[in-house]
Coordinates of C-alpha atoms in Angstrom, one line a residue:
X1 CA 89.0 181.6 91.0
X2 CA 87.9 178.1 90.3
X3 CA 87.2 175.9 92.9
X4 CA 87.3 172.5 90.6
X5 CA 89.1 169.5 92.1
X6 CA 93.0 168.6 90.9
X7 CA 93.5 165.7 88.7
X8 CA 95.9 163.3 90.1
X9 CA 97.9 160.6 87.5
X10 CA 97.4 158.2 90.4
X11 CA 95.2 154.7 90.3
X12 CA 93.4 155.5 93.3
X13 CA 94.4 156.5 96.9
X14 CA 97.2 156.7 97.9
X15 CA 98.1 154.0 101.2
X16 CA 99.4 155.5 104.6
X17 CA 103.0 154.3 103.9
X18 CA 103.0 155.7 100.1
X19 CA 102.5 159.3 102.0
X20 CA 104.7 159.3 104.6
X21 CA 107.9 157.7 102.2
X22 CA 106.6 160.4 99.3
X23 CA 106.6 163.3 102.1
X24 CA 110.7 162.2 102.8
X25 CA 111.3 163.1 99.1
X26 CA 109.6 166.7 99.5
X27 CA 111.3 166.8 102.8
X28 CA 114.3 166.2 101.5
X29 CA 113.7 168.6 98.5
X30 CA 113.1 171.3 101.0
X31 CA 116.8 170.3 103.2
X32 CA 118.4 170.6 100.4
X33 CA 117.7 173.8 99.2
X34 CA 117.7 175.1 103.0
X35 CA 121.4 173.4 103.1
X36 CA 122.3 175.1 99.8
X37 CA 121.1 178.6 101.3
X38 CA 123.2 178.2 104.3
X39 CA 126.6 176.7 102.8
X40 CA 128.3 179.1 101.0
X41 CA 129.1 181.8 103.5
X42 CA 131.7 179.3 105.4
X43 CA 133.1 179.0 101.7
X44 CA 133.6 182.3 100.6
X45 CA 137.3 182.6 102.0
X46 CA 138.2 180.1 99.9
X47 CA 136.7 180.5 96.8
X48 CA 137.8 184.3 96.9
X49 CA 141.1 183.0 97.0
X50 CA 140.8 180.8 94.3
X51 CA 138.8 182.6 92.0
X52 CA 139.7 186.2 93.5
X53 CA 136.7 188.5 92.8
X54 CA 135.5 191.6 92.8
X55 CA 134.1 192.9 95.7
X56 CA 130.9 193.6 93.4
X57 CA 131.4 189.8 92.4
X58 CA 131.6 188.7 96.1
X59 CA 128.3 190.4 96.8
X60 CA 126.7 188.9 93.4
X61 CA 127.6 185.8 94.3
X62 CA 125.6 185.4 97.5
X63 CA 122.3 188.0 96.6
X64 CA 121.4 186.7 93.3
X65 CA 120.6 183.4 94.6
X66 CA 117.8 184.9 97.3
X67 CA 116.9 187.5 94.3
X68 CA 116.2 185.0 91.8
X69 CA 114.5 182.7 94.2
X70 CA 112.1 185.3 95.6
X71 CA 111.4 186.8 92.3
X72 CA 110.3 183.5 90.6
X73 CA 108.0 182.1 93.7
X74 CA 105.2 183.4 92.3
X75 CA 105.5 182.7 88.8
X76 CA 106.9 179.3 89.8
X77 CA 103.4 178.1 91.8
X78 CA 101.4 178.9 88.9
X79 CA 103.2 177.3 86.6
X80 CA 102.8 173.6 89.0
X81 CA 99.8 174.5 89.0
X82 CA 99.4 174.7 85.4
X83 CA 101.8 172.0 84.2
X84 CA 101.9 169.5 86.8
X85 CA 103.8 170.1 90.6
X86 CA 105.3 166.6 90.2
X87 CA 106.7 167.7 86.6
X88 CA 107.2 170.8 87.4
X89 CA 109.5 169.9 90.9
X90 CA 111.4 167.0 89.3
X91 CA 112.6 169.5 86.1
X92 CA 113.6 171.7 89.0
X93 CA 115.2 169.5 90.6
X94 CA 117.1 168.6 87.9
X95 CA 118.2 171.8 87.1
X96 CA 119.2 172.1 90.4
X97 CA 121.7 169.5 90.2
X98 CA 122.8 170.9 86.9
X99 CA 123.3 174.1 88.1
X100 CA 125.2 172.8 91.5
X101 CA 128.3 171.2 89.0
X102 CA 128.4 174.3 87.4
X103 CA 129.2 176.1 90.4
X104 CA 131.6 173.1 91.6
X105 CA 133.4 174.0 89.0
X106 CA 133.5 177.1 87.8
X107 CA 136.3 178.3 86.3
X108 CA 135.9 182.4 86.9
X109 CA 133.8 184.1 89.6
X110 CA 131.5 185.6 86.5
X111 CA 130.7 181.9 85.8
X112 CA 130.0 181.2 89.7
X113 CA 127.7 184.0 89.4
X114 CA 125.7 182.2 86.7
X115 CA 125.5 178.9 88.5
X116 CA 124.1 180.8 91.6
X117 CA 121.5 182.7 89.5
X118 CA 120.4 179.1 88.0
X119 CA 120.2 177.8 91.3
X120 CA 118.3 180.4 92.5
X121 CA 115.8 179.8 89.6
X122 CA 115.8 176.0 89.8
X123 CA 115.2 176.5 93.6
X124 CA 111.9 178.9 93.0
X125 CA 110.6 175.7 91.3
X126 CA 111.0 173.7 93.9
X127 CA 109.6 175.2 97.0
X128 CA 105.6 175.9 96.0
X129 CA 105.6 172.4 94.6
X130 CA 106.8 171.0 97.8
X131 CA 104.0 172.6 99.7
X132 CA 101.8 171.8 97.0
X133 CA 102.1 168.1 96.8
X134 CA 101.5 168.0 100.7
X135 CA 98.6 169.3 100.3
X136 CA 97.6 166.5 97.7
X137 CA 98.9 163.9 99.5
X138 CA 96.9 164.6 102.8
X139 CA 93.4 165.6 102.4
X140 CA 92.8 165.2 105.9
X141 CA 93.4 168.0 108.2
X142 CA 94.9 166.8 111.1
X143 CA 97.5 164.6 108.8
X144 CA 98.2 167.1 106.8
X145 CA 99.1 169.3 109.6
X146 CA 101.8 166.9 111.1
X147 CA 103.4 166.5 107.5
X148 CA 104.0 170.4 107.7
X149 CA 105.5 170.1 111.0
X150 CA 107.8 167.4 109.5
X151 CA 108.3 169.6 106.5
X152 CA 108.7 172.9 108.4
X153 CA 111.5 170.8 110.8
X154 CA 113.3 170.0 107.5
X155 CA 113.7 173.5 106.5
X156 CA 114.8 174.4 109.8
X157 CA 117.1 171.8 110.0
X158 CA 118.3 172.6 106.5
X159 CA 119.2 175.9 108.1
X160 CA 121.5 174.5 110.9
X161 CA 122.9 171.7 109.0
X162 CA 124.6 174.4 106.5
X163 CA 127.4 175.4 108.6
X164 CA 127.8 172.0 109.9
X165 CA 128.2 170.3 106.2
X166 CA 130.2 173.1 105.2
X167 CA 132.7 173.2 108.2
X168 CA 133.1 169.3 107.9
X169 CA 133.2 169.0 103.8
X170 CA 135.6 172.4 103.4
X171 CA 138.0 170.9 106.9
X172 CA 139.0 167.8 103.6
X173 CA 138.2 169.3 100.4
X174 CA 138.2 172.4 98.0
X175 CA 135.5 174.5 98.2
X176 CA 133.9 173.8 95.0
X177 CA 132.8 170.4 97.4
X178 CA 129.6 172.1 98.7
X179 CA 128.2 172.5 95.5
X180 CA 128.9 169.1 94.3
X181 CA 127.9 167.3 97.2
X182 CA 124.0 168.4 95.5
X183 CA 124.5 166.0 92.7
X184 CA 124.2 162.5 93.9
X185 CA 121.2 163.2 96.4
X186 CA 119.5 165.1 93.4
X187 CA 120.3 161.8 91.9
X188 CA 118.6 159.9 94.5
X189 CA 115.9 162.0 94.8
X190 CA 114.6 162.1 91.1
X191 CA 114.5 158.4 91.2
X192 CA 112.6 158.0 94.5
X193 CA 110.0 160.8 93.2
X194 CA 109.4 159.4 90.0
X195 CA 107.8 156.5 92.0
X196 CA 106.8 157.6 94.8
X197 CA 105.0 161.5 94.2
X198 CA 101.5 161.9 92.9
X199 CA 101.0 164.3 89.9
X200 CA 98.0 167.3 89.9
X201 CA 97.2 170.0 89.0
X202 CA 94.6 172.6 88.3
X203 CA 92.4 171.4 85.6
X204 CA 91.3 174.2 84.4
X205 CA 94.5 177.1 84.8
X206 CA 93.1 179.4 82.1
X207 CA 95.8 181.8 80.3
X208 CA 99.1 182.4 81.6
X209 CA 99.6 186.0 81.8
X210 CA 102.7 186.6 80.7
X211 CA 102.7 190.5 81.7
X212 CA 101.6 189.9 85.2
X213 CA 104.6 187.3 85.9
X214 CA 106.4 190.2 85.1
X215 CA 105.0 192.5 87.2
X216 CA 105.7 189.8 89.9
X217 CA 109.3 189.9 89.5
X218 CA 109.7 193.4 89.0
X219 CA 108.2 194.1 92.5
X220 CA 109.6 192.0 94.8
X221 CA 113.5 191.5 92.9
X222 CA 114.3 195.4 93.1
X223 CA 112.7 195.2 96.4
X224 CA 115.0 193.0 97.9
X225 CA 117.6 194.4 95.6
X226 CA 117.5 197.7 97.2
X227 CA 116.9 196.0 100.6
X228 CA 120.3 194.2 100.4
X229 CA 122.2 197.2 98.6
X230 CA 120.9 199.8 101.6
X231 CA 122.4 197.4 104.3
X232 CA 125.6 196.7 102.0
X233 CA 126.5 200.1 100.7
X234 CA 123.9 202.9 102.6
X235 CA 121.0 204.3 101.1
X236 CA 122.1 206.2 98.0
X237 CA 120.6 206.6 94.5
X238 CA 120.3 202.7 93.7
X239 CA 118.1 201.9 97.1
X240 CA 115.5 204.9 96.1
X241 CA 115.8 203.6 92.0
X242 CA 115.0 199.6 93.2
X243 CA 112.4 200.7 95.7
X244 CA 110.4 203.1 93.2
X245 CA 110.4 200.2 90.6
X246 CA 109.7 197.7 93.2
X247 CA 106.2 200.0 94.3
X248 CA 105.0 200.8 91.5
X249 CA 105.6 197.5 90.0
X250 CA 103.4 196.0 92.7
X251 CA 101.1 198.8 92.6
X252 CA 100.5 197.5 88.6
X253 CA 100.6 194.0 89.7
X254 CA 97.8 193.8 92.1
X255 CA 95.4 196.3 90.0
X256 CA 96.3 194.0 87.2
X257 CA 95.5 190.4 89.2
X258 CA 91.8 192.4 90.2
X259 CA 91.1 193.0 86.5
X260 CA 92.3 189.8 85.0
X261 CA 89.6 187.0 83.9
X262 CA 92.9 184.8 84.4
X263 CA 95.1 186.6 87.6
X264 CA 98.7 184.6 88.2
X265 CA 97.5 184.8 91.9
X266 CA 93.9 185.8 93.6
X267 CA 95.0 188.9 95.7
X268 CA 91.2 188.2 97.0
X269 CA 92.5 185.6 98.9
X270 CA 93.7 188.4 101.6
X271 CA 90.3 189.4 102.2
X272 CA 89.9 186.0 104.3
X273 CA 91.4 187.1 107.7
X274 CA 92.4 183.5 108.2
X275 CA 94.7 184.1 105.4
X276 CA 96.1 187.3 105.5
X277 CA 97.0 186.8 109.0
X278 CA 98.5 184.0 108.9
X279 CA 100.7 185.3 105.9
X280 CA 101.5 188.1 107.8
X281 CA 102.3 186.6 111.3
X282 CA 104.6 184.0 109.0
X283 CA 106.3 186.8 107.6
X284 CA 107.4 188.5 111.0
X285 CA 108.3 185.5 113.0
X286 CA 110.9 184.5 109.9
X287 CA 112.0 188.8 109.5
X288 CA 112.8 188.1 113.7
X289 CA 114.3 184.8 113.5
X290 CA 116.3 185.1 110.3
X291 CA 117.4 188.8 111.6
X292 CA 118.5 187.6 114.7
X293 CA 120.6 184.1 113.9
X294 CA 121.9 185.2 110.9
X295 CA 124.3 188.0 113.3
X296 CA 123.7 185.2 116.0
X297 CA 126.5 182.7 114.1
X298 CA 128.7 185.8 113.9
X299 CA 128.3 186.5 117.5
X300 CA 129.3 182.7 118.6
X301 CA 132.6 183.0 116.4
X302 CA 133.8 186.2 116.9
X303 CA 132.7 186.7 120.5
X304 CA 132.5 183.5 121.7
X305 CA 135.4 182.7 119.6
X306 CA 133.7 179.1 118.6
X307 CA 135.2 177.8 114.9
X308 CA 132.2 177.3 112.2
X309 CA 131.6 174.2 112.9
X310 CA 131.4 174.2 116.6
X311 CA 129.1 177.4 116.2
X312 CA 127.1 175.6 114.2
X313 CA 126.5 172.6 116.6
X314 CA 125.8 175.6 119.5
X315 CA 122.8 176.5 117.1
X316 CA 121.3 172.9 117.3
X317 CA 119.1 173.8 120.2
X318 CA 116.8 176.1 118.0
X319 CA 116.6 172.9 115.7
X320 CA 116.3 170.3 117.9
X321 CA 113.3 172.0 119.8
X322 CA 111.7 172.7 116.0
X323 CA 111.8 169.0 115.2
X324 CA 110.0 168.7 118.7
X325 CA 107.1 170.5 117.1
X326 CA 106.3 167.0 114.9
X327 CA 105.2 165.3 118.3
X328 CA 103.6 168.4 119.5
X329 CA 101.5 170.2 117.0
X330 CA 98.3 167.6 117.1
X331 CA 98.2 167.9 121.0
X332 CA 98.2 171.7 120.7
X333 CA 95.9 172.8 118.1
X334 CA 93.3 170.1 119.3
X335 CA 94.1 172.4 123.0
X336 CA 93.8 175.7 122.0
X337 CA 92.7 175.7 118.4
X338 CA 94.3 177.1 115.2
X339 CA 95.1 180.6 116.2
X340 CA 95.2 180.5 119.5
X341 CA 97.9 178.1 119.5
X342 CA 99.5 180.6 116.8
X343 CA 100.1 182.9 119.3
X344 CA 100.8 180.8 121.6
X345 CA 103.7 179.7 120.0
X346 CA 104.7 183.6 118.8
X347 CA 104.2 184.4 122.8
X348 CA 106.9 181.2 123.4
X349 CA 109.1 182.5 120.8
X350 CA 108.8 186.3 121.7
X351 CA 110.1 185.1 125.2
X352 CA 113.0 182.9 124.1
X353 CA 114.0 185.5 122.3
X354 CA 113.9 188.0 125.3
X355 CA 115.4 185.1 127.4
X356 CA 118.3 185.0 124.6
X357 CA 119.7 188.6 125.0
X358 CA 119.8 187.8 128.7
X359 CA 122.1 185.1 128.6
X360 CA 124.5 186.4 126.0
X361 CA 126.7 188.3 128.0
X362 CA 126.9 185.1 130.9
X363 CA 130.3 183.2 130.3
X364 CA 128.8 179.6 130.2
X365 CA 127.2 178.7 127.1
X366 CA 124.7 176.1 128.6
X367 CA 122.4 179.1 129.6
X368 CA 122.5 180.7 126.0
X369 CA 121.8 177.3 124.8
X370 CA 118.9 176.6 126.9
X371 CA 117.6 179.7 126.0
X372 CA 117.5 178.8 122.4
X373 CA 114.7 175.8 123.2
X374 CA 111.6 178.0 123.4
X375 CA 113.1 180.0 120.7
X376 CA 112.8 177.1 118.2
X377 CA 109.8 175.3 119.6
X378 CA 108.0 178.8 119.2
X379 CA 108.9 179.2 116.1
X380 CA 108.8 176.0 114.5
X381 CA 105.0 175.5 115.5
X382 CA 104.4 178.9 114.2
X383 CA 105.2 178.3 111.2
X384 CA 103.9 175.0 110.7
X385 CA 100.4 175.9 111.3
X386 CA 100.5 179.7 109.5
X387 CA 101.6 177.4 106.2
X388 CA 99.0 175.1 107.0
X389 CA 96.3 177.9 107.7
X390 CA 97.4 179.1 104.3
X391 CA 97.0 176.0 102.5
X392 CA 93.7 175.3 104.1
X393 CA 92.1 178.8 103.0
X394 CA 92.6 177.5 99.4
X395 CA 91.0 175.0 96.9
X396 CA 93.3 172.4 96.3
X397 CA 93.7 173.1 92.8
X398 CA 95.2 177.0 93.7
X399 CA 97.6 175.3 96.2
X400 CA 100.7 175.9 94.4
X401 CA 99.7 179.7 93.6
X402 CA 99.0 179.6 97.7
X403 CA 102.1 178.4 98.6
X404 CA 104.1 180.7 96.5
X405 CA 102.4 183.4 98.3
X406 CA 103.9 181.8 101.6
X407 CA 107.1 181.4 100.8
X408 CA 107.3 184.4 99.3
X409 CA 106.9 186.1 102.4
X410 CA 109.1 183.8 104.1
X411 CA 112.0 185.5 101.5
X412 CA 110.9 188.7 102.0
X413 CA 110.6 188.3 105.8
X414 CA 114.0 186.8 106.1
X415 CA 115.6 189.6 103.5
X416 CA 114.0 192.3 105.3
X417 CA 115.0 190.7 109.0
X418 CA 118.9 190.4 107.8
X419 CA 118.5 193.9 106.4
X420 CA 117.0 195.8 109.0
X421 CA 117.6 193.6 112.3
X422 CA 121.4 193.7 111.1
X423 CA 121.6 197.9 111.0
X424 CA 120.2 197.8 114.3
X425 CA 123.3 195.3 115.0
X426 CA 125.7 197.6 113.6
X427 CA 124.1 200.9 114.9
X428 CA 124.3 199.6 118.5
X429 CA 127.9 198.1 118.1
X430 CA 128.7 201.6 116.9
X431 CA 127.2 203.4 119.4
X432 CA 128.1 201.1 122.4
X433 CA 132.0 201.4 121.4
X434 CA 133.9 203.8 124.3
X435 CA 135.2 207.1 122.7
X436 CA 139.4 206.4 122.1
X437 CA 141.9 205.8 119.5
X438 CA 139.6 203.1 118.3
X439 CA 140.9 202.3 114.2
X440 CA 138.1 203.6 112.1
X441 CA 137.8 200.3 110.6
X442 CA 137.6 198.7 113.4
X443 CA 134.5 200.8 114.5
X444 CA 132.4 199.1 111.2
X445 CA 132.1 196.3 111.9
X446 CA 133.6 193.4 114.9
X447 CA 134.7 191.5 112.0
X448 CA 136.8 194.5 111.1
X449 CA 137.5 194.9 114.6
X450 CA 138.7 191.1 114.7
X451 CA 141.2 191.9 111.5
X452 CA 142.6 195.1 112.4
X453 CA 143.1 194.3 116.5
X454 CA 145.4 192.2 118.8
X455 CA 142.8 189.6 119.8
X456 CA 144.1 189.5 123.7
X457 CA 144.4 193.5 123.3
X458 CA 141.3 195.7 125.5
X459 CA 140.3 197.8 122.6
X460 CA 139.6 194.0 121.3
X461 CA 137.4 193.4 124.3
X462 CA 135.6 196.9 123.8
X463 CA 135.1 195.4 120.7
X464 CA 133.4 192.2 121.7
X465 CA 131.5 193.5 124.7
X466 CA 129.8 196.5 122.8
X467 CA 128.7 193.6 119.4
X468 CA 127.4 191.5 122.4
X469 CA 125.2 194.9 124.0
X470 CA 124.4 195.2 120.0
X471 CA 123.0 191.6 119.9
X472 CA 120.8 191.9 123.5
X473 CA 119.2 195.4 122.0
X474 CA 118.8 193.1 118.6
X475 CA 117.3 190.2 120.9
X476 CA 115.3 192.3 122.9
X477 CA 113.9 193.9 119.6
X478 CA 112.9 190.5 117.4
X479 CA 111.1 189.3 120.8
X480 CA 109.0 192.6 120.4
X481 CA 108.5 192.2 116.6
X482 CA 107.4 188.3 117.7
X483 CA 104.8 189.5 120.1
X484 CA 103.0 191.7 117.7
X485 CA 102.9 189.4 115.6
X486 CA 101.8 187.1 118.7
X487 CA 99.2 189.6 118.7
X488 CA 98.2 189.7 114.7
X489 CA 98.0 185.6 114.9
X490 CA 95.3 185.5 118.0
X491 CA 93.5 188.6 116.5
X492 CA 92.9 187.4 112.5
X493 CA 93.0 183.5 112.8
X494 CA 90.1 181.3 113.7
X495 CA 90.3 179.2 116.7
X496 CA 88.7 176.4 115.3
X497 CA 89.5 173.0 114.7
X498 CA 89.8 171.8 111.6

């Protein structure tokens, strides 16, 4: 790996304010592709009515984005670090925009599918560069560490605001409305990055290995593929097809990077504990998290009986308390150290979470809401300083190929957390349903439940009580996933300031 410094098309350094107002434009990169990831399930009644698709179509239409998007991360890194991050986000970016009037639009559900697949792409562009740039733009530690937490609170909030833009834009307009709303901030934000972002890039990126990008996205796309299809449709012959490729794929892939004068990502890099652990304990807090809320908005509207938009502002404590994490994250690590306060903020998490399936069955929201504080804090300051422990264990001229890695697991963490967190959700709703003339339908799922039963009825209150046991047995199990990796974070990452 070479360890030469990245050119920057900059005269000179860059001044205190030129950071911070070129770190809004990556921040706001980052929200919008979080917002974009978020929106469309609140539109999905509407567009099926307008479009009517398949139920295949239906599921294509919200998996291909996450497939594409996880399946290019890799590639994507390398190539900023090859071209140019600043090029390389801005074309994205672009293309984003692009791709977001297609889908406004779209005339069929087959075309819809398209747009989503190109936004998927354009978004795998994005993301490294993001992380990338920060790490150009602050060369000092400490700085650089707060910018995460700013950029980590901007993902986050991406997250929450999704429901909320959605509820408000599809309340007054059609549903094509939260795919256009993309193209007049991309607008804004390809002007303000043309000024305000430094370029770099690795000076010296060798040959692109065409074979091994391949390898990349023949790993981890059946992967989630067969991920998404299991929790969809069961395990049948598909899941064991898409896993097999997905293995040996990645068997080939790393042999291949080990051999390589030119690898599209240095698998040595794991051998540093600093790193692997910090890639690791990223990758369960986001499989809990993402696991947990992503069944949690379901449980607010269904249970709860809160409309999309008021479940979404119920959410805002888990955001709010990540943005916290801006002001906090200097005070901390300078306290405890880099992985110590890692685990710290796993072990704050891991009891949120635990605090969470407590308060779910109470009738007053305030306590669930409360509960939802130490959920984000944890969580938000994890994951600021496990990106920033994996940026820091790299060069600065491998950062994109670094950052890839991270975000990579962060889709594969969240994929696998929705996948496996949300059988456990339906396993437990199953099993906590009382024996009766309960409608078959009814017993797959509380949203099926919510169709197929009088809402005042008691087998409708069965219904509800057994998805909210389902949710404190999910609860209770992401805050024990959290603590291991609680555990993993105090164990494999130094202590030491930086």
């Amino acid at each position: 790996m070479t360890t030469s410094q990245p050119t920057r098309e900059t005269a000179g350094p860059l001044s205190h304010r030129h950071r911070w107002a070129a770190l809004s434009v990556l921040v706001g990169a980052v929200l919008l592709l979080a917002v974009d990831g978020t929106v469309l399930y609140l539109a999905v009644p509407s567009l099926t009515r307008e479009l009517a698709p398949t139920a295949i179509e239906i599921l294509w239409i919200g998996d291909i984005y996450s497939l594409a998007l996880a399946g290019l991360l890799v590639t994507a890194g390398n190539l900023a670090d090859r071209f140019g991050r600043k090029r390389v986000l801005l074309i994205g970016t672009a293309a984003f925009g692009l791709a977001s009037a297609l889908a406004a639009f779209s005339p069929t559900a087959g075309v819809l599918v398209l747009a989503r697949l190109l936004l998927g792409i354009a978004g795998a562009t994005i993301m490294p560069s993001t992380l990338s740039l920060i790490r150009t733009l602050f060369p000092d530690p400490r700085e650089r560490t707060r910018a995460i937490a700013v950029w980590s609170a901007g993902s986050g909030g991406g997250i929450a605001l999704g429901p909320l833009v959605g509820g408000a834009l599809l309340e007054h307009y059609w549903w094509g409305s939260v795919f256009l709303i993309n193209v007049p901030i991309v607008v804004v934000f390809l002007i303000a990055g043309a000024f305000l972002l430094p370029e770099s890039r690795d000076p010296n990126p060798g040959r692109f290995d065409v074979l091994s990008a391949g390898l990349s996205m023949a790993a981890i796309v059946p992967l989630v593929y067969a991920v998404k299809h299991a929790v969809g449709s069961g395990i049948d012959a598909q899941v064991a097809v898409a896993a097999a490729v997905g293995v040996v794929s990645g068997v080939l892939f790393v042999r291949r990077q080990r051999r390589t004068a030119d690898p599209l990502i240095d698998v040595t890099l794991f051998r540093n504990g600093a790193f692997t652990g910090a890639v690791l304990a990223s990758f369960i807090a986001v499989f809990a998290l993402m696991g947990l809320l992503f069944f949690f908005s379901q449980y607010l509207q269904l249970v709860r009986g809160f409309s999309p938009l008021r479940a979404g502002f119920a959410e805002m404590p888990a955001t709010l308390a990540s943005i916290v994490v801006v002001a906090a994250v200097g005070v901390v690590v300078r306290r405890l150290g880099q992985g110590r306060a890692v685990a710290a903020a796993l072990a704050v998490a891991a009891l949120g979470l635990a605090l969470v399936a407590v308060a779910e069955p109470l009738p007053q929201y305030w306590w669930l809401g409360l509960t939802l504080v130490p959920v984000g804090l944890g969580v938000g300051l994890a994951l600021t300083l496990t990106v920033d422990s994996v940026l820091s264990a790299v060069p600065p001229d491998k950062a994109g190929s670094a950052s890839a890695i991270s975000e990579t697991a962060y889709e594969l963490g969240a994929a696998l957390g929705i996948a496996i967190l949300g059988s456990l959700v339906t396993v437990a709703y199953r099993g906590f349903l009382p024996a009766g003339p309960i409608p078959a339908e009814a017993r797959d799922s509380l949203a099926s439940a919510a169709r197929v039963l009088a809402p005042e009825s008691d087998l409708a209150d069965a219904a509800r009580e057994a998805f909210t046991g389902a949710m404190q047995v999910t609860s209770l199990a992401a805050a024990g996933v959290t603590a291991i990796a609680a555990v993993i974070a105090w164990r494999t990452i130094p202590s030491g300031k930086d």
